[in-house]
XYZ file of N, CA and C in Angstrom:
774
model
N 133.911 184.275 67.218
C 134.177 182.892 67.653
C 135.054 182.131 66.654
N 134.849 182.205 65.322
C 135.731 181.498 64.401
C 137.166 181.946 64.544
N 137.380 183.241 64.795
C 138.734 183.746 64.961
C 139.449 183.075 66.129
N 138.768 182.939 67.228
C 139.360 182.281 68.406
C 139.703 180.839 68.100
N 138.835 180.169 67.361
C 139.095 178.792 66.994
C 140.359 178.669 66.143
N 140.499 179.598 65.197
C 141.693 179.614 64.359
C 142.963 179.814 65.192
N 142.939 180.785 66.105
C 144.077 181.038 66.966
C 144.435 179.788 67.772
N 143.438 179.156 68.324
C 143.682 177.965 69.139
C 144.243 176.839 68.283
N 143.706 176.706 67.057
C 144.163 175.666 66.146
C 145.616 175.901 65.732
N 145.980 177.149 65.441
C 147.358 177.470 65.052
C 148.318 177.208 66.202
N 147.912 177.552 67.424
C 148.798 177.332 68.568
C 148.947 175.834 68.821
N 147.868 175.088 68.620
C 147.958 173.633 68.798
C 148.875 173.027 67.779
N 148.828 173.504 66.524
C 149.709 172.999 65.501
C 151.156 173.268 65.856
N 151.405 174.429 66.429
C 152.760 174.807 66.856
C 153.222 173.924 67.986
N 152.414 173.798 69.038
C 152.838 172.995 70.200
C 152.981 171.519 69.818
N 152.146 171.022 68.916
C 152.250 169.646 68.477
C 153.564 169.454 67.711
N 153.904 170.439 66.883
C 155.162 170.343 66.118
C 156.358 170.353 67.068
N 156.341 171.233 68.041
C 157.455 171.314 68.997
C 157.602 170.000 69.775
N 156.475 169.418 70.185
C 156.526 168.158 70.907
C 157.093 167.047 70.029
N 156.652 167.001 68.796
C 157.108 165.963 67.868
C 158.606 166.129 67.552
N 159.014 167.367 67.323
C 160.428 167.634 67.026
C 161.314 167.338 68.236
N 160.829 167.682 69.423
C 161.605 167.464 70.628
C 161.788 165.990 70.921
N 160.842 165.174 70.433
C 160.922 163.748 70.659
C 161.832 163.032 69.665
N 162.232 163.726 68.612
C 163.072 163.113 67.589
C 164.542 163.197 67.949
N 165.254 162.083 67.912
C 166.689 162.098 68.238
C 167.512 162.822 67.170
N 166.921 163.031 65.999
C 167.646 163.738 64.922
C 167.704 165.260 65.177
N 166.820 165.766 66.011
C 166.742 167.202 66.262
C 167.557 167.554 67.507
N 168.483 168.496 67.354
C 169.323 168.908 68.485
C 168.967 170.276 69.008
N 168.145 171.046 68.261
C 167.766 172.367 68.742
C 166.548 172.903 68.048
N 165.795 173.746 68.776
C 164.624 174.421 68.238
C 164.679 175.895 68.689
N 164.444 176.813 67.769
C 164.477 178.231 68.076
C 163.222 178.885 67.509
N 162.488 179.611 68.347
C 161.309 180.369 67.912
C 161.718 181.787 67.637
N 161.326 182.273 66.446
C 161.614 183.639 66.070
C 160.353 184.307 65.589
N 160.498 185.413 64.884
C 159.340 186.103 64.316
C 158.504 186.836 65.352
N 157.329 187.193 64.951
C 156.440 188.005 65.817
C 156.032 187.275 67.075
N 155.911 185.943 67.004
C 155.497 185.183 68.180
C 156.559 185.191 69.289
N 157.776 185.534 68.936
C 158.859 185.570 69.955
C 159.017 186.973 70.558
N 158.283 187.959 70.011
C 158.437 189.330 70.441
C 157.127 189.834 71.019
N 157.141 190.180 72.281
C 155.918 190.522 73.004
C 155.232 191.741 72.382
N 153.948 191.564 72.118
C 153.140 192.653 71.632
C 153.123 192.843 70.116
N 153.820 192.000 69.387
C 153.903 192.145 67.913
C 152.929 191.199 67.200
N 152.748 189.998 67.697
C 151.959 188.979 67.017
C 150.518 189.430 66.842
N 149.930 189.066 65.704
C 148.515 189.301 65.434
C 147.842 187.943 65.219
N 146.569 187.966 64.919
C 145.842 186.707 64.684
C 146.338 186.041 63.414
N 147.070 186.767 62.580
C 147.582 186.164 61.317
C 149.051 185.721 61.435
N 149.642 185.938 62.574
C 151.069 185.597 62.732
C 151.283 184.102 62.871
N 152.186 183.554 62.036
C 152.537 182.146 62.184
C 153.666 182.013 63.196
N 154.131 180.789 63.398
C 155.225 180.537 64.314
C 156.466 180.195 63.480
N 157.465 181.089 63.546
C 158.698 180.839 62.798
C 159.626 180.008 63.666
N 159.924 178.805 63.203
C 160.719 177.862 63.990
C 161.940 177.387 63.178
N 163.111 177.543 63.800
C 164.335 176.977 63.232
C 164.545 175.603 63.883
N 164.671 174.604 63.046
C 164.950 173.253 63.528
C 166.376 172.901 63.185
N 167.192 172.642 64.203
C 168.592 172.316 63.979
C 168.749 170.809 64.145
N 169.279 170.179 63.095
C 169.434 168.721 63.105
C 170.895 168.354 63.277
N 171.138 167.118 63.693
C 172.510 166.614 63.854
C 173.159 166.534 62.464
N 174.471 166.795 62.407
C 175.153 166.807 61.133
C 175.156 165.450 60.426
N 175.104 164.375 61.203
C 175.077 163.062 60.569
C 173.667 162.657 60.168
N 172.667 163.520 60.514
C 171.278 163.296 60.085
C 170.676 164.651 59.701
N 171.218 165.244 58.608
C 170.897 166.643 58.264
C 169.491 166.873 57.788
N 168.839 165.846 57.260
C 167.466 166.045 56.728
C 166.451 166.078 57.845
N 165.398 166.838 57.628
C 164.329 166.851 58.620
C 163.637 165.521 58.655
N 163.414 164.949 59.820
C 162.721 163.663 59.916
C 161.390 163.703 59.156
N 161.041 162.621 58.451
C 159.802 162.593 57.640
C 158.574 163.014 58.402
N 158.495 162.644 59.659
C 157.290 162.979 60.452
C 157.120 164.493 60.642
N 158.175 165.246 60.400
C 158.120 166.682 60.613
C 158.028 167.488 59.318
N 157.978 166.834 58.200
C 157.963 167.555 56.926
C 156.590 168.089 56.550
N 155.547 167.462 57.030
C 154.196 167.915 56.667
C 153.851 169.220 57.371
N 153.329 170.152 56.606
C 152.902 171.440 57.162
C 154.042 172.324 57.588
N 155.205 172.187 56.944
C 156.363 173.024 57.305
C 156.109 174.494 57.046
N 155.279 174.779 56.061
C 154.905 176.163 55.749
C 153.400 176.233 55.611
N 152.767 176.811 56.622
C 151.324 176.901 56.644
C 150.917 178.175 57.385
N 149.614 178.325 57.589
C 149.160 179.492 58.347
C 149.664 179.461 59.771
N 150.001 178.298 60.272
C 150.424 178.164 61.669
C 151.939 178.082 61.802
N 152.636 177.540 60.806
C 154.056 177.258 60.917
C 154.867 177.737 59.728
N 156.067 178.210 60.019
C 157.050 178.481 58.973
C 158.364 177.893 59.519
N 158.698 176.727 59.029
C 159.826 175.962 59.574
C 161.031 176.034 58.667
N 162.177 176.349 59.225
C 163.421 176.292 58.476
C 164.332 175.291 59.158
N 164.734 174.248 58.423
C 165.576 173.180 58.981
C 167.014 173.385 58.518
N 167.938 173.254 59.469
C 169.362 173.427 59.172
C 170.180 172.376 59.948
N 171.165 171.760 59.303
C 172.070 170.940 60.076
C 172.929 171.835 60.959
N 173.441 171.317 62.021
C 174.187 172.117 62.987
C 175.331 172.890 62.332
N 176.059 172.259 61.416
C 177.193 172.933 60.788
C 176.756 174.179 60.049
N 175.608 174.126 59.384
C 175.102 175.288 58.659
C 174.550 176.335 59.634
N 173.946 175.898 60.725
C 173.379 176.818 61.688
C 174.458 177.653 62.369
N 175.635 177.093 62.516
C 176.748 177.803 63.156
C 177.056 179.128 62.454
N 176.952 179.135 61.131
C 177.296 180.339 60.365
C 176.075 181.074 59.826
N 174.908 180.481 59.994
C 173.670 181.072 59.424
C 173.465 182.485 59.953
N 173.281 183.424 59.027
C 172.997 184.803 59.405
C 174.227 185.651 59.672
N 175.408 185.022 59.680
C 176.626 185.762 59.986
C 177.243 186.329 58.700
N 178.143 187.296 58.786
C 178.760 187.879 57.574
C 179.378 186.812 56.697
N 179.105 186.929 55.392
C 179.610 185.971 54.439
C 178.671 184.840 54.151
N 177.665 184.659 55.000
C 176.675 183.607 54.771
C 175.630 184.089 53.772
N 175.078 183.145 53.008
C 174.022 183.477 52.024
C 172.841 184.136 52.745
N 172.605 183.746 53.985
C 171.492 184.252 54.757
C 171.910 185.317 55.775
N 172.926 186.107 55.421
C 173.394 187.145 56.334
C 172.264 188.128 56.683
N 171.321 188.296 55.726
C 170.181 189.195 55.956
C 169.257 188.697 57.052
N 169.397 187.446 57.433
C 168.474 186.812 58.390
C 168.911 186.969 59.838
N 169.963 187.708 60.075
C 170.537 187.745 61.429
C 169.603 188.282 62.491
N 168.820 189.305 62.173
C 167.953 189.869 63.189
C 166.929 188.851 63.686
N 166.698 187.783 62.926
C 165.753 186.770 63.357
C 166.104 186.233 64.735
N 167.376 186.319 65.103
C 167.795 185.703 66.379
C 167.883 186.710 67.523
N 167.555 187.967 67.223
C 167.483 188.966 68.263
C 166.117 188.809 68.938
N 166.092 188.618 70.231
C 164.856 188.387 71.027
C 164.202 187.047 70.714
N 164.902 186.158 70.027
C 164.325 184.837 69.758
C 164.329 183.994 71.032
N 163.661 182.842 70.984
C 163.526 181.985 72.146
C 164.041 180.578 71.809
N 164.984 180.107 72.583
C 165.486 178.725 72.405
C 164.496 177.781 73.096
N 163.867 176.946 72.324
C 162.868 176.008 72.841
C 163.486 174.657 73.200
N 164.579 174.348 72.539
C 165.237 173.044 72.785
C 166.738 173.199 72.521
N 167.540 172.700 73.449
C 168.994 172.714 73.272
C 169.548 171.414 73.831
N 169.781 170.449 72.965
C 170.267 169.150 73.416
C 171.786 169.082 73.496
N 172.454 170.222 73.232
C 173.910 170.211 73.128
C 174.574 170.968 74.275
N 173.980 170.873 75.447
C 174.566 171.477 76.654
C 174.875 172.958 76.492
N 173.956 173.690 75.884
C 174.097 175.146 75.783
C 174.673 175.631 74.473
N 175.074 174.719 73.577
C 175.697 175.155 72.309
C 174.699 175.956 71.456
N 173.474 175.461 71.348
C 172.457 176.189 70.532
C 172.206 177.571 71.124
N 172.071 177.629 72.433
C 171.828 178.883 73.117
C 172.990 179.858 72.880
N 174.203 179.356 72.978
C 175.383 180.205 72.761
C 175.418 180.745 71.311
N 175.119 179.893 70.347
C 175.114 180.322 68.946
C 174.084 181.397 68.698
N 172.893 181.217 69.301
C 171.853 182.215 69.160
C 172.263 183.549 69.783
N 172.882 183.488 70.931
C 173.320 184.715 71.628
C 174.379 185.428 70.812
N 175.271 184.685 70.160
C 176.316 185.299 69.360
C 175.720 185.973 68.110
N 174.687 185.399 67.542
C 174.066 186.002 66.357
C 173.286 187.251 66.731
N 172.818 187.326 67.958
C 171.915 188.380 68.380
C 172.575 189.713 68.656
N 173.898 189.750 68.742
C 174.635 190.992 69.037
C 175.829 191.132 68.102
N 176.339 192.328 68.011
C 177.574 192.620 67.265
C 178.698 192.819 68.266
N 179.710 192.001 68.210
C 180.857 192.170 69.081
C 181.652 193.426 68.651
N 182.529 193.872 69.507
C 183.231 195.138 69.292
C 183.880 195.326 67.938
N 184.771 194.401 67.546
C 185.472 194.535 66.284
C 184.535 194.422 65.107
N 183.597 193.488 65.188
C 182.617 193.336 64.106
C 181.782 194.582 63.952
N 181.335 195.135 65.070
C 180.530 196.378 64.999
C 181.333 197.519 64.418
N 182.590 197.636 64.815
C 183.452 198.709 64.319
C 183.621 198.608 62.814
N 183.863 197.401 62.313
C 184.057 197.211 60.870
C 182.755 197.501 60.096
N 181.644 197.091 60.684
C 180.354 197.312 60.033
C 180.038 198.793 59.927
N 180.278 199.536 61.008
C 180.051 200.972 60.979
C 180.914 201.607 59.912
N 182.174 201.214 59.848
C 183.096 201.804 58.890
C 182.627 201.628 57.437
N 182.201 200.423 57.098
C 181.759 200.167 55.717
C 180.399 200.783 55.422
N 179.450 200.662 56.326
C 178.095 201.157 56.059
C 178.026 202.674 56.188
N 178.888 203.258 57.019
C 178.919 204.727 57.106
C 179.341 205.339 55.782
N 180.330 204.728 55.159
C 180.774 205.216 53.854
C 179.667 205.080 52.812
N 178.956 203.960 52.842
C 177.858 203.759 51.913
C 176.721 204.747 52.182
N 176.449 205.016 53.423
C 175.416 205.992 53.793
C 175.794 207.369 53.259
N 177.023 207.779 53.506
C 177.471 209.085 53.059
C 177.387 209.192 51.521
N 177.724 208.095 50.846
C 177.678 208.129 49.382
C 176.270 208.371 48.858
N 175.276 207.651 49.419
C 173.914 207.844 48.996
C 173.392 209.230 49.350
N 173.755 209.689 50.555
C 173.341 211.015 50.988
C 173.950 212.084 50.105
N 175.216 211.922 49.780
C 175.900 212.900 48.936
C 175.233 213.000 47.575
N 174.860 211.851 47.002
C 174.190 211.868 45.707
C 172.831 212.599 45.809
N 172.130 212.356 46.898
C 170.838 212.986 47.107
C 170.992 214.501 47.232
N 171.934 214.934 48.038
C 172.129 216.345 48.275
C 172.550 217.043 46.980
N 173.432 216.430 46.194
C 173.845 217.033 44.922
C 172.663 217.169 43.969
N 171.805 216.146 43.941
C 170.645 216.219 43.043
C 169.679 217.322 43.496
N 169.537 217.499 44.812
C 168.743 218.605 45.301
C 169.351 219.919 44.817
N 170.650 220.038 44.943
C 171.359 221.272 44.544
C 171.140 221.559 43.057
N 171.093 220.482 42.283
C 170.973 220.625 40.819
C 169.522 220.594 40.338
N 168.594 220.805 41.266
C 167.146 220.893 40.946
C 166.618 219.605 40.312
N 167.028 218.479 40.860
C 166.516 217.180 40.430
C 165.888 216.472 41.620
N 164.771 216.986 42.124
C 164.185 216.435 43.369
C 163.756 214.977 43.273
N 163.302 214.531 42.101
C 162.828 213.151 41.992
C 163.939 212.159 42.227
N 165.093 212.339 41.594
C 166.204 211.406 41.792
C 166.846 211.646 43.144
N 166.793 212.870 43.671
C 167.294 213.137 45.012
C 166.511 212.311 46.036
N 165.196 212.195 45.789
C 164.326 211.411 46.660
C 164.731 209.931 46.668
N 165.030 209.415 45.511
C 165.400 207.995 45.413
C 166.700 207.721 46.188
N 167.708 208.569 46.038
C 168.950 208.369 46.766
C 168.750 208.565 48.265
N 167.869 209.489 48.626
C 167.564 209.675 50.051
C 166.979 208.418 50.642
N 166.019 207.801 49.933
C 165.400 206.573 50.424
C 166.437 205.447 50.485
N 167.338 205.404 49.492
C 168.359 204.363 49.446
C 169.359 204.485 50.613
N 169.498 205.683 51.113
C 170.483 205.900 52.226
C 169.989 205.348 53.542
N 168.673 205.170 53.704
C 168.107 204.828 55.003
C 168.572 203.464 55.527
N 168.586 202.388 54.701
C 169.089 201.121 55.233
C 170.533 201.198 55.750
N 171.397 201.905 55.015
C 172.762 202.092 55.467
C 172.797 202.857 56.787
N 172.001 203.917 56.852
C 171.928 204.742 58.031
C 171.530 203.921 59.247
N 170.488 203.115 59.114
C 170.006 202.314 60.240
C 171.036 201.287 60.688
N 171.713 200.676 59.726
C 172.773 199.719 60.085
C 173.842 200.417 60.905
N 174.219 201.625 60.498
C 175.231 202.381 61.236
C 174.757 202.696 62.638
N 173.556 203.224 62.756
C 173.040 203.635 64.070
C 173.011 202.459 65.045
N 172.509 201.318 64.579
C 172.433 200.167 65.476
C 173.821 199.555 65.738
N 174.664 199.544 64.730
C 176.014 198.994 64.929
C 176.826 199.871 65.892
N 176.581 201.176 65.909
C 177.237 202.031 66.883
C 176.893 201.624 68.307
N 175.774 200.924 68.462
C 175.355 200.441 69.762
C 175.560 198.935 69.911
N 176.362 198.380 68.971
C 176.626 196.918 68.919
C 175.333 196.118 68.839
N 174.389 196.662 68.078
C 173.117 196.017 67.892
C 172.906 195.669 66.412
N 172.159 194.603 66.172
C 171.811 194.210 64.811
C 170.633 195.059 64.333
N 170.727 195.578 63.138
C 169.630 196.402 62.601
C 168.362 195.569 62.475
N 167.258 196.071 63.008
C 165.977 195.322 62.914
C 165.414 195.313 61.487
N 164.608 194.332 61.206
C 163.797 194.399 59.988
C 162.876 195.610 60.150
N 162.453 196.200 59.042
C 161.600 197.364 59.111
C 160.342 197.122 59.942
N 159.809 195.912 59.853
C 158.586 195.589 60.595
C 158.742 195.793 62.084
N 159.959 195.583 62.584
C 160.203 195.628 64.031
C 160.919 196.887 64.478
N 161.213 197.826 63.536
C 162.022 198.980 63.897
C 161.366 199.839 64.968
N 160.128 200.224 64.783
C 159.468 201.079 65.780
C 159.342 200.365 67.098
N 158.990 199.069 67.078
C 158.885 198.274 68.300
C 160.230 198.218 69.008
N 161.279 198.051 68.250
C 162.651 197.970 68.843
C 163.002 199.264 69.522
N 162.749 200.371 68.845
C 163.098 201.689 69.401
C 162.284 201.982 70.652
N 161.046 201.523 70.666
C 160.200 201.795 71.819
C 160.476 200.875 73.010
N 160.716 199.565 72.713
C 160.867 198.592 73.790
C 162.309 198.310 74.186
N 163.246 198.597 73.272
C 164.657 198.387 73.552
C 165.440 199.591 73.061
N 165.190 200.767 73.661
C 165.746 202.027 73.135
C 167.278 202.034 73.092
N 167.766 202.865 72.198
C 169.216 202.982 72.025
C 169.884 203.908 73.035
N 169.053 204.521 73.869
C 169.632 205.310 74.973
C 169.474 206.807 74.808
N 170.287 207.406 73.956
C 170.288 208.863 73.801
C 168.990 209.354 73.180
N 168.505 210.535 73.575
C 167.220 211.068 73.092
C 167.166 211.157 71.582
N 168.287 211.448 70.911
C 168.239 211.611 69.462
C 167.919 210.344 68.730
N 168.036 209.174 69.404
C 167.720 207.895 68.800
C 166.358 207.396 69.250
N 165.638 208.184 70.019
C 164.345 207.788 70.510
C 163.330 207.584 69.376
N 162.360 206.727 69.616
C 161.347 206.451 68.614
C 160.603 207.716 68.197
N 160.410 208.646 69.113
C 159.657 209.861 68.818
C 160.484 210.899 68.058
N 161.786 210.684 67.947
C 162.662 211.588 67.216
C 163.123 210.956 65.911
N 163.749 209.790 66.009
C 164.330 209.153 64.829
C 163.290 208.690 63.822
N 162.236 208.051 64.299
C 161.277 207.463 63.373
C 160.598 208.517 62.490
N 160.139 209.668 63.046
C 159.565 210.684 62.181
C 160.571 211.227 61.155
N 161.827 211.310 61.527
C 162.846 211.783 60.573
C 162.965 210.792 59.416
N 162.998 209.498 59.737
C 163.096 208.479 58.717
C 161.900 208.519 57.776
N 160.739 208.671 58.348
C 159.505 208.704 57.513
C 159.520 209.912 56.604
N 159.994 211.018 57.073
C 160.061 212.224 56.235
C 161.035 212.027 55.077
N 162.177 211.453 55.365
C 163.161 211.198 54.321
C 162.619 210.255 53.266
N 161.994 209.155 53.709
C 161.449 208.178 52.775
C 160.263 208.788 52.007
N 159.515 209.670 52.639
C 158.341 210.244 52.005
C 158.713 211.154 50.847
N 159.691 212.034 51.038
C 159.982 212.996 49.963
C 161.459 213.413 49.876
N 162.334 212.783 50.652
C 163.732 213.109 50.579
C 164.060 214.505 51.085
N 163.293 215.011 52.025
C 163.461 216.361 52.532
C 164.941 216.679 52.873
N 165.473 217.684 52.258
C 166.897 217.999 52.386
C 167.266 218.426 53.804
N 166.480 219.286 54.387
C 166.790 219.756 55.762
C 166.799 218.613 56.766
N 165.855 217.678 56.593
C 165.805 216.518 57.504
C 167.017 215.615 57.295
N 167.423 215.415 56.047
C 168.594 214.610 55.776
C 169.835 215.215 56.424
N 169.991 216.495 56.290
C 171.168 217.174 56.841
C 171.173 217.130 58.375
N 169.994 217.374 58.945
C 169.907 217.345 60.409
C 170.267 215.946 60.980
N 169.758 214.933 60.323
C 170.038 213.578 60.783
C 171.508 213.214 60.551
N 172.074 213.680 59.448
C 173.500 213.417 59.241
C 174.350 214.059 60.317
N 174.011 215.254 60.743
C 174.753 215.918 61.817
C 174.760 215.077 63.094
N 173.613 214.466 63.383
C 173.518 213.581 64.556
C 174.399 212.345 64.385
N 174.340 211.759 63.197
C 175.158 210.556 62.928
C 176.642 210.914 62.965
N 176.994 212.046 62.377
C 178.417 212.434 62.348
C 178.991 212.573 63.744
N 178.259 213.239 64.626
C 178.733 213.381 66.018
C 178.935 212.025 66.676
N 177.975 211.168 66.515
C 178.072 209.823 67.146
C 179.221 209.019 66.542
N 179.398 209.101 65.226
C 180.453 208.342 64.562
C 181.851 208.846 64.972
N 181.994 210.133 65.076
C 183.281 210.688 65.499
C 183.591 210.264 66.941
N 182.592 210.320 67.802
C 182.815 209.905 69.188
C 183.172 208.436 69.309
N 182.720 207.643 68.325
C 183.029 206.206 68.352
C 184.307 205.847 67.606
N 185.033 206.837 67.128
C 186.329 206.594 66.518
C 186.318 206.395 65.007
N 185.328 206.941 64.333
C 185.207 206.774 62.881
C 185.459 208.078 62.119
N 186.274 208.941 62.686
C 186.569 210.217 62.038
C 187.244 210.013 60.682
N 188.068 208.982 60.567
C 188.779 208.754 59.310
C 187.841 208.560 58.129
N 186.740 207.852 58.347
C 185.772 207.634 57.260
C 185.167 208.965 56.847
N 184.774 209.769 57.825
C 184.177 211.059 57.532
C 185.152 211.990 56.850
N 186.358 212.053 57.383
C 187.362 213.000 56.856
C 187.837 212.607 55.458
N 187.689 211.334 55.100
C 188.121 210.897 53.756
C 187.291 211.570 52.648
N 186.121 212.123 53.003
C 185.308 212.826 52.034
C 185.753 214.265 51.825
N 186.736 214.708 52.564
C 187.269 216.052 52.402
C 186.215 217.118 52.559
N 186.340 218.172 51.729
C 185.408 219.313 51.839
C 184.005 218.971 51.321
N 183.893 217.844 50.609
C 182.552 217.450 50.104
C 181.561 217.243 51.242
N 182.078 216.862 52.388
C 181.189 216.553 53.512
C 180.444 217.795 53.995
N 181.042 218.961 53.706
C 180.372 220.221 54.130
C 178.987 220.361 53.505
N 178.814 219.789 52.339
C 177.539 219.864 51.637
C 176.444 219.098 52.384
N 176.862 218.111 53.208
C 175.879 217.274 53.890
C 175.422 217.829 55.216
N 176.169 218.796 55.708
C 175.852 219.345 57.041
C 174.762 220.420 56.938
N 174.062 220.678 58.054
C 173.058 221.741 58.035
C 173.664 223.057 57.601
N 172.957 223.780 56.747
C 173.465 225.027 56.200
C 172.934 226.212 57.024
N 173.815 227.047 57.467
C 173.390 228.205 58.285
C 173.195 229.433 57.409
């Protein structure tokens, strides 16, 4: 019974905040993100992540909305419209926050669709942006993988493991960018693969996720090579042969050994 009371109290705090923010002329947009915006992820401990977008001529959060901005029920981030336009995009200090807008919910848009449009733009990678991201992150992935494989060759499994683990974020960015998708936070990776699959069987949750776990667990060389072969095929098909070929004969070390 106390747990139900807490859930109801947290939801009331959220709905009260949304009502108060929506009534303020200083607020031009509200966006719900986090676990509460993604079906099946929220738990009894999940707060409500809310982005509050204010008018540029009134950039500060109205005083009535400052209390309880970060609590068990609420995690509020306030941004003036000018800052929200670039928030989470390449070059922004908060570029890491971009996935927050994938599957997010626009609760208020006083600007005739502008807030909705900005959220939609953040939630996907357009063609040229995706192509550039794959090109840069593929090279970084190969670099970490190459270091890991060389350390395995030289009987240094401990450091090989570290480089293997370091390669995974680059790898995931590449895989999702190949599909013009923003890489999920680790918390949502399995959920994303299961509920919004990337299509081909090799990217399925039952295939990709166990491979990632094995690499992170011990840097298994055979698993790294097998996954690289899958990535290489997809990257070549997407027009990134130049990045792969720039590694010359060194790339042979990364492929499965017969």
